[in-house]
Tab-separated table of C-alpha atoms in Angstrom:
chain	number	residue	atom	x	y	z
D	1184	MET	CA	-9.658	65.323	135.867
D	1185	SER	CA	-8.686	67.858	133.201
D	1186	GLN	CA	-12.292	69.118	133.199
D	1187	TRP	CA	-12.593	69.293	136.988
D	1188	GLN	CA	-13.885	72.549	138.438
D	1189	GLY	CA	-14.068	73.470	142.091
D	1190	ASP	CA	-12.479	71.958	145.169
D	1191	TRP	CA	-12.849	68.455	146.612
D	1192	GLY	CA	-16.427	69.117	147.700
D	1193	PHE	CA	-15.853	68.600	151.420
D	1194	GLU	CA	-17.253	70.899	154.064
D	1195	ASP	CA	-14.801	73.532	155.280
D	1196	HIS	CA	-14.103	71.906	158.662
D	1197	ILE	CA	-13.243	68.637	156.877
D	1198	LEU	CA	-11.269	70.270	154.083
D	1199	ARG	CA	-8.963	71.906	156.641
D	1200	ARG	CA	-7.966	68.453	157.882
D	1201	VAL	CA	-7.167	66.961	154.486
D	1202	GLU	CA	-3.493	66.001	154.402
D	1203	ASP	CA	-1.003	65.534	151.587
D	1204	SER	CA	-3.156	66.919	148.798
D	1205	VAL	CA	-3.119	69.234	145.823
D	1206	PRO	CA	-6.138	71.049	144.364
D	1207	PRO	CA	-8.034	68.464	142.272
D	1208	TYR	CA	-7.875	70.622	139.139
D	1209	PHE	CA	-4.043	70.367	139.317
D	1210	ASN	CA	-3.946	66.583	138.981
D	1211	HIS	CA	-3.846	66.483	135.193
D	1212	LEU	CA	-1.057	69.086	135.225
D	1213	GLU	CA	0.977	67.388	137.953
D	1214	ARG	CA	1.059	64.028	136.211
D	1215	ASN	CA	2.844	65.597	133.234
D	1216	THR	CA	5.624	67.133	135.327
D	1217	PRO	CA	9.045	65.442	135.740
D	1218	TRP	CA	8.363	64.748	139.423
D	1219	PRO	CA	4.597	64.625	140.002
D	1220	LEU	CA	3.479	65.005	143.582
D	1221	ARG	CA	2.313	61.848	145.339
D	1222	ALA	CA	0.682	61.614	148.746
D	1223	SER	CA	3.197	58.905	149.675
D	1224	ASP	CA	6.137	61.229	149.022
D	1225	THR	CA	8.300	62.342	151.921
D	1226	PRO	CA	10.699	65.285	152.083
D	1227	THR	CA	14.171	64.622	150.680
D	1228	ALA	CA	15.689	65.841	153.948
D	1229	THR	CA	14.672	66.270	157.575
D	1230	PRO	CA	16.117	68.274	160.476
D	1231	VAL	CA	19.312	66.704	161.789
D	1232	ASN	CA	18.220	66.324	165.413
D	1233	ALA	CA	15.282	66.667	167.793
D	1234	TYR	CA	16.058	70.267	168.725
D	1235	GLU	CA	16.040	71.445	165.106
D	1236	LEU	CA	12.814	69.561	164.343
D	1237	LEU	CA	11.064	70.931	167.425
D	1238	LYS	CA	12.269	74.455	166.658
D	1239	LEU	CA	10.986	74.230	163.090
D	1240	GLU	CA	7.572	72.902	164.111
D	1241	VAL	CA	7.062	75.130	167.157
D	1242	ASN	CA	8.049	78.272	165.262
D	1243	PHE	CA	5.687	77.296	162.438
D	1244	PHE	CA	2.911	76.897	165.012
D	1245	ARG	CA	3.908	80.215	166.595
D	1246	GLN	CA	3.635	82.076	163.291
D	1247	ASN	CA	0.259	80.505	162.462
D	1248	TYR	CA	-0.999	81.339	165.956
D	1249	LEU	CA	0.010	84.966	165.448
D	1250	ASP	CA	-1.670	85.062	162.042
D	1251	SER	CA	-4.912	83.644	163.478
D	1252	ASN	CA	-5.074	85.454	166.833
D	1253	GLY	CA	-3.063	88.630	166.359
D	1254	VAL	CA	-0.913	87.854	169.418
D	1255	LEU	CA	1.942	85.471	170.142
D	1256	PRO	CA	1.250	82.281	172.128
D	1257	ASN	CA	2.252	82.352	175.788
D	1258	ASP	CA	4.861	80.030	177.301
D	1259	ARG	CA	2.294	77.455	178.406
D	1260	THR	CA	0.833	77.222	174.903
D	1261	ILE	CA	4.301	76.767	173.400
D	1262	GLN	CA	5.138	74.035	175.915
D	1263	PHE	CA	1.817	72.308	175.250
D	1264	GLU	CA	2.445	72.339	171.487
D	1265	ALA	CA	5.980	70.993	171.967
D	1266	CYS	CA	4.518	68.099	173.993
D	1267	ARG	CA	2.016	67.382	171.201
D	1268	ILE	CA	4.856	67.279	168.665
D	1269	ILE	CA	6.788	64.780	170.786
D	1270	PHE	CA	3.761	62.510	171.253
D	1271	ALA	CA	2.960	62.660	167.534
D	1272	SER	CA	6.566	61.743	166.766
D	1273	ASP	CA	6.411	58.866	169.260
D	1274	ALA	CA	3.409	57.508	167.350
D	1275	LEU	CA	5.581	57.311	164.212
D	1276	SER	CA	8.568	55.790	165.992
D	1277	ASP	CA	9.810	52.329	165.099
D	1278	LYS	CA	10.650	51.692	168.759
D	1279	GLY	CA	7.680	53.270	170.452
D	1280	VAL	CA	7.855	55.694	173.354
D	1281	SER	CA	11.254	55.892	175.021
D	1282	THR	CA	11.639	54.563	178.548
D	1283	PRO	CA	14.219	54.967	181.322
D	1284	GLN	CA	15.663	51.592	180.283
D	1285	ARG	CA	16.634	53.036	176.881
D	1286	TYR	CA	18.922	55.877	177.837
D	1287	GLU	CA	20.114	56.250	174.249
D	1288	ASP	CA	16.611	57.510	173.438
D	1289	GLU	CA	16.484	60.016	176.287
D	1290	SER	CA	17.381	63.688	176.330
D	1291	TRP	CA	17.299	66.507	178.834
D	1292	LEU	CA	15.459	68.507	176.158
D	1293	ARG	CA	12.579	66.024	176.357
D	1294	ASP	CA	12.717	66.191	180.166
D	1295	LEU	CA	12.565	69.991	180.025
D	1296	ILE	CA	9.545	70.075	177.718
D	1297	MET	CA	7.593	67.404	179.595
D	1298	TYR	CA	8.441	68.103	183.238
D	1299	ASN	CA	5.084	69.808	183.863
D	1300	SER	CA	2.803	66.821	184.435
D	1301	GLU	CA	-0.402	68.841	184.001
D	1302	ILE	CA	0.576	70.121	180.544
D	1303	THR	CA	2.001	66.749	179.520
D	1304	THR	CA	-1.166	64.891	180.543
D	1305	GLU	CA	-3.346	67.388	178.690
D	1306	ALA	CA	-1.260	66.909	175.539
D	1307	LEU	CA	-1.214	63.114	175.908
D	1308	PHE	CA	-4.983	62.741	176.163
D	1309	GLY	CA	-5.834	65.557	173.760
D	1310	PRO	CA	-6.191	65.260	169.975
D	1311	LEU	CA	-3.120	63.787	168.294
D	1312	ARG	CA	-1.244	66.318	166.197
D	1313	THR	CA	-1.890	65.719	162.500
D	1314	ALA	CA	0.397	66.252	159.527
D	1315	SER	CA	-1.757	69.168	158.361
D	1316	GLU	CA	-0.736	71.143	161.468
D	1317	GLY	CA	2.988	71.033	160.814
D	1318	VAL	CA	5.722	71.582	158.277
D	1319	SER	CA	7.046	68.119	157.614
D	1320	THR	CA	7.228	64.550	158.836
D	1321	LEU	CA	7.967	64.261	162.555
D	1322	ARG	CA	10.826	61.847	162.050
D	1323	ILE	CA	14.563	62.159	161.553
D	1324	TYR	CA	16.065	60.146	158.746
D	1325	GLY	CA	18.468	57.518	160.074
D	1326	ARG	CA	16.899	57.501	163.544
D	1327	ASP	CA	14.321	55.139	165.020
D	1328	HIS	CA	13.252	57.634	167.643
D	1329	LEU	CA	13.130	61.431	167.810
D	1330	PHE	CA	15.671	61.706	170.635
D	1331	GLU	CA	17.915	58.841	169.609
D	1332	GLN	CA	21.578	59.866	170.012
D	1333	CYS	CA	20.546	63.423	170.886
D	1334	PRO	CA	23.664	65.641	170.651
D	1335	MET	CA	22.371	67.981	173.372
D	1336	GLU	CA	22.154	65.065	175.804
D	1337	THR	CA	25.637	63.912	174.802
D	1338	GLN	CA	27.152	67.360	175.358
D	1339	LEU	CA	25.621	67.760	178.814
D	1340	ARG	CA	26.689	64.226	179.780
D	1341	ASP	CA	30.254	65.013	178.653
D	1342	PHE	CA	30.231	68.169	180.774
D	1343	VAL	CA	29.145	66.246	183.873
D	1344	ARG	CA	31.626	63.447	183.168
D	1345	ALA	CA	34.511	65.917	182.875
D	1346	HIS	CA	33.679	67.387	186.284
D	1347	ALA	CA	33.418	63.911	187.787
D	1348	LEU	CA	36.877	62.963	186.473
D	1349	ALA	CA	38.268	66.114	188.066
D	1350	SER	CA	36.540	65.199	191.346
D	1351	LEU	CA	34.459	68.353	191.166
D	1352	GLY	CA	30.862	68.498	192.286
D	1353	VAL	CA	28.262	69.686	189.799
D	1354	PRO	CA	25.438	71.659	191.433
D	1355	ASP	CA	22.140	72.058	189.629
D	1356	TRP	CA	22.722	75.700	188.722
D	1357	GLN	CA	25.953	74.785	186.938
D	1358	ILE	CA	24.208	72.093	184.885
D	1359	GLN	CA	21.505	74.597	183.982
D	1360	GLN	CA	24.129	77.137	182.962
D	1361	GLU	CA	25.834	74.575	180.719
D	1362	ALA	CA	22.484	73.606	179.186
D	1363	ARG	CA	22.033	77.238	178.187
D	1364	GLU	CA	25.524	77.288	176.712
D	1365	ILE	CA	24.617	74.244	174.620
D	1366	VAL	CA	21.634	76.143	173.214
D	1367	ARG	CA	23.885	79.145	172.518
D	1368	ARG	CA	26.347	76.993	170.587
D	1369	THR	CA	23.488	75.390	168.650
D	1370	GLU	CA	22.095	78.823	167.730
D	1371	VAL	CA	25.460	80.394	166.898
D	1372	SER	CA	24.219	81.602	163.486
D	1373	ASN	CA	21.390	83.667	165.025
D	1374	THR	CA	21.893	87.051	166.658
D	1375	THR	CA	19.013	86.860	169.128
D	1376	LEU	CA	16.943	84.231	170.869
D	1377	GLU	CA	13.446	84.075	169.411
D	1378	GLY	CA	10.568	81.644	169.446
D	1379	PHE	CA	11.372	78.122	170.562
D	1380	ALA	CA	15.022	78.893	171.381
D	1381	ASN	CA	13.948	81.703	173.694
D	1382	TRP	CA	11.405	79.456	175.413
D	1383	VAL	CA	14.026	76.729	175.988
D	1384	VAL	CA	16.487	79.168	177.567
D	1385	GLN	CA	13.786	80.643	179.802
D	1386	ALA	CA	12.570	77.199	180.888
D	1387	ILE	CA	16.080	75.968	181.721
D	1388	GLY	CA	16.499	78.620	184.407
D	1389	ALA	CA	12.895	78.759	185.589
D	1390	SER	CA	13.107	75.509	187.567
D	1391	ASN	CA	15.457	72.616	188.276
D	1392	ASP	CA	12.669	70.026	188.504
D	1393	TRP	CA	13.458	68.791	184.991
D	1394	LEU	CA	16.994	67.806	186.083
D	1395	SER	CA	15.935	64.768	188.133
D	1396	ALA	CA	15.790	62.307	185.228
D	1397	PHE	CA	19.027	63.600	183.698
D	1398	LYS	CA	20.930	63.317	186.991
D	1399	MET	CA	19.711	59.751	187.350
D	1400	ARG	CA	20.991	58.884	183.867
D	1401	ALA	CA	24.297	60.633	184.566
D	1402	GLY	CA	24.729	58.904	187.938
D	1403	LEU	CA	24.579	62.135	189.940
D	1404	HIS	CA	23.268	62.307	193.496
D	1405	ASP	CA	22.086	65.272	195.518
D	1406	GLY	CA	24.646	66.185	198.150
D	1407	ASP	CA	25.869	69.002	200.270
D	1408	GLN	CA	27.327	71.094	197.517
D	1409	LYS	CA	28.000	74.771	197.746
D	1410	GLN	CA	25.362	76.831	196.030
D	1411	PRO	CA	25.725	80.439	194.877
D	1412	ASP	CA	23.979	83.120	196.886
D	1413	GLU	CA	20.718	84.605	195.644
D	1414	ALA	CA	22.376	87.534	193.896
D	1415	GLY	CA	24.839	85.259	192.112
D	1416	LEU	CA	22.106	82.910	190.979
D	1417	ALA	CA	20.072	85.794	189.585
D	1418	ALA	CA	23.092	87.008	187.623
D	1419	ILE	CA	23.797	83.559	186.221
D	1420	PHE	CA	20.275	83.086	184.941
D	1421	SER	CA	19.718	86.640	183.738
D	1422	LEU	CA	18.458	86.435	180.161
D	1423	GLU	CA	19.896	89.882	179.442
D	1424	SER	CA	23.327	88.734	180.613
D	1425	PHE	CA	23.003	85.605	178.522
D	1426	ASN	CA	22.066	87.584	175.421
D	1427	ARG	CA	25.069	89.902	175.880
D	1428	HIS	CA	27.273	86.806	175.877
D	1429	TRP	CA	25.298	85.524	172.899
D	1430	SER	CA	25.866	88.630	170.808
D	1431	SER	CA	29.653	88.217	171.077
D	1432	ALA	CA	29.486	85.012	169.021
D	1433	PRO	CA	30.289	85.194	165.292
D	1434	VAL	CA	27.216	85.814	163.180
D	1435	THR	CA	26.548	84.536	159.675
D	1436	MET	CA	23.166	85.485	158.326
D	1437	GLU	CA	21.584	83.668	155.414
D	1438	PRO	CA	20.542	85.660	152.346
D	1439	TYR	CA	16.933	86.781	152.300
D	1440	SER	CA	14.403	84.410	150.837
D	1441	PRO	CA	10.730	85.414	150.711
D	1442	ALA	CA	9.895	81.733	151.157
D	1443	ALA	CA	11.690	81.376	154.452
D	1444	LEU	CA	9.766	80.626	157.614
D	1445	HIS	CA	11.299	83.469	159.587
D	1446	GLU	CA	12.043	82.762	163.193
D	1447	ASN	CA	12.279	86.476	163.931
D	1448	SER	CA	9.435	87.497	161.651
D	1449	THR	CA	6.704	87.679	164.267
D	1450	ASN	CA	5.534	91.063	165.473
D	1451	THR	CA	3.349	91.807	168.459
D	1452	ASP	CA	1.093	93.933	166.269
D	1453	VAL	CA	-1.972	92.306	164.778
D	1454	SER	CA	-0.878	93.072	161.237
D	1455	PRO	CA	2.198	91.115	160.083
D	1456	ILE	CA	5.131	93.061	158.624
D	1457	PRO	CA	7.535	91.209	156.338
D	1458	PRO	CA	11.029	91.101	157.897
D	1459	PRO	CA	14.179	92.173	156.068
D	1460	SER	CA	16.445	89.184	156.523
D	1461	THR	CA	16.486	86.192	158.799
D	1462	PRO	CA	17.173	82.456	158.690
D	1463	GLY	CA	14.351	80.309	157.384
D	1464	LEU	CA	13.361	76.790	156.559
D	1465	PRO	CA	16.249	74.378	156.041
D	1466	ASP	CA	15.030	73.612	152.530
D	1467	ARG	CA	14.027	76.494	150.274
D	1468	TYR	CA	10.630	76.419	148.621
D	1469	SER	CA	12.554	77.031	145.390
D	1470	GLN	CA	13.397	73.328	145.526
D	1471	SER	CA	9.687	72.647	145.017
D	1472	HIS	CA	7.843	69.732	146.568
D	1473	ARG	CA	10.820	67.429	146.014
D	1474	SER	CA	12.261	68.866	149.230
D	1475	MET	CA	9.056	69.697	151.101
D	1476	GLY	CA	7.112	66.556	150.236
D	1477	PRO	CA	3.315	66.547	149.919
D	1478	ASN	CA	2.994	69.540	152.258
D	1479	PHE	CA	4.434	71.851	149.618
D	1480	PHE	CA	1.214	73.376	148.274
D	1481	ARG	CA	-0.117	74.071	151.773
D	1482	LEU	CA	3.115	75.791	152.837
D	1483	PHE	CA	3.358	77.696	149.574
D	1484	THR	CA	-0.213	78.972	149.948
D	1485	GLY	CA	0.394	79.986	153.563
D	1486	ASP	CA	3.527	81.932	152.693
D	1487	LEU	CA	1.854	83.744	149.794
D	1488	ARG	CA	-1.179	84.488	151.967
D	1489	ARG	CA	1.062	86.020	154.646
D	1490	TRP	CA	2.692	88.279	152.057
D	1491	VAL	CA	-0.675	89.461	150.701
D	1492	LEU	CA	-1.941	90.251	154.214
D	1493	ALA	CA	1.255	92.179	154.956
D	1494	THR	CA	0.866	94.111	151.702
D	1495	MET	CA	-2.712	95.078	152.606
D	1496	SER	CA	-1.903	95.810	156.262
D	1497	PRO	CA	-2.774	99.351	157.441
D	1498	SER	CA	0.636	99.353	159.150
D	1499	ASN	CA	2.309	99.082	155.751
D	1500	PRO	CA	3.240	102.569	154.428
D	1501	GLY	CA	2.589	101.288	150.908
D	1502	CYS	CA	-0.678	99.570	151.820
D	1503	HIS	CA	-2.628	98.461	148.756
D	1504	VAL	CA	-4.496	95.496	147.311
D	1505	PRO	CA	-1.974	93.566	145.194
D	1506	SER	CA	-2.870	92.954	141.578
D	1507	ASP	CA	-2.914	89.509	139.988
D	1508	ALA	CA	0.442	90.262	138.368
D	1509	GLU	CA	1.964	91.195	141.740
D	1510	ILE	CA	0.680	88.006	143.359
D	1511	GLN	CA	2.018	85.903	140.487
D	1512	HIS	CA	5.354	87.726	140.613
D	1513	HIS	CA	5.766	87.098	144.342
D	1514	ALA	CA	4.667	83.484	143.928
D	1515	ARG	CA	7.559	82.964	141.492
D	1516	TRP	CA	9.988	84.363	144.041
D	1517	ILE	CA	8.585	82.023	146.681
D	1518	MET	CA	8.816	78.924	144.516
D	1519	TYR	CA	11.892	79.642	142.385
D	1520	GLU	CA	13.623	82.674	143.958
D	1521	SER	CA	13.427	84.176	140.482
D	1522	ASP	CA	11.023	86.447	138.611
D	1523	ASP	CA	11.367	84.652	135.281
D	1524	PRO	CA	7.793	84.623	133.868
D	1525	TRP	CA	8.514	81.262	132.229
D	1526	ASN	CA	8.488	79.751	135.715
D	1527	GLN	CA	4.864	78.832	136.335
D	1528	THR	CA	3.296	78.552	139.792
D	1529	ALA	CA	-0.132	77.762	141.184
D	1530	ALA	CA	-0.914	81.493	141.044
D	1531	ASP	CA	-0.845	81.320	137.230
D	1532	HIS	CA	-3.841	78.969	137.285
D	1533	PRO	CA	-7.034	81.092	136.985
D	1534	GLU	CA	-9.171	78.996	139.312
D	1535	TRP	CA	-6.498	78.699	142.010
D	1536	LEU	CA	-5.895	82.449	141.930
D	1537	TRP	CA	-9.625	83.183	142.031
D	1538	ARG	CA	-10.124	80.953	145.081
D	1539	PHE	CA	-7.006	82.332	146.775
D	1540	LYS	CA	-8.247	85.914	146.410
D	1541	LYS	CA	-11.762	84.920	147.485
D	1542	ASP	CA	-10.423	83.381	150.717
D	1543	LEU	CA	-8.589	86.631	151.478
D	1544	GLY	CA	-11.614	88.789	150.733
D	1545	ILE	CA	-10.046	90.483	147.711
D	1546	PRO	CA	-12.781	91.819	145.399
D	1547	GLN	CA	-13.131	89.828	142.186
D	1548	GLU	CA	-13.763	91.301	138.790
D	1549	GLU	CA	-17.102	90.243	137.307
D	1550	GLY	CA	-15.399	88.866	134.215
D	1551	GLU	CA	-13.344	86.463	136.317
D	1552	VAL	CA	-16.455	84.901	137.838
D	1553	ARG	CA	-18.083	84.411	134.438
D	1554	LEU	CA	-14.883	82.940	133.012
D	1555	LEU	CA	-14.708	80.324	135.755
D	1556	ASN	CA	-18.444	79.635	135.643
D	1557	LEU	CA	-18.529	79.711	139.442
């Protein structure tokens, strides 16, 4: 393997579907590291609940969609992708798909995502989501099922139970309002609603059809309950009003990390612009593949690629083609959050760097091609 040159030899459409891999010419280097990458490795940590996992995966999909198409996905596309994530997670579950008889595996968040039968059916009978399309494993450590003991379900159940004990009716609009408050409390560290969080809040108020299964689990029945007038209902579900309430919450922003998958980083322009500071992935790339598992090299390459495209974007006032040294410097910040040249990354490998630049259409020097014998 130490003499290997070139990639795996698969056609491009097959190579894109290869999961849990490193470039073949890295194998002899990886085996000499303290923690060599193995395809059987899993991340050392996972999101703590279904909402966080779905947010991570949907926002990753959203960013990739923007990179590929130059526009953000619409609400239907986001909902379709969220359904695919749930079905792919169900396939990995130790219990199988949840049913109404297993209320501990149910959640109003699942009901909300899957209430549209047309989108759900399309996702169910479409191609199963593969590991190469996402960030990490679609499981939560310590849980048999994605929505097992979902805290968002528990909080909404507690809200309904408290009203029942006080002999107060709970109309649909009030349950929807509380569901939005649950999202607000979950996202307390973010200043604005973006990506998946924004879609969830919009979907909560768009329809009450998704409430049927939750009300059945909570023992609620439709009755003659007073409903707010049309003007009051519009005010309750106004996203602008909700965001004004949102902005009054305490804000604690994480320090900037170039490796972060930025939830607010998307821009409606075709050319991506790197954001100044926003929350990112729960585990920093600086923790190497010990935290990210076998997906590390794919995520690392994607993040570095996004930076190079932003650097070369015509919208960038300092638009230029980055040099090898610049790419290697930024790669060190992505992997180690440090510019120490002793910290080696994939970008320091001549063949990897040559192929990376070739994929981005960066002109190669003639000497580089001769050196690699390609």
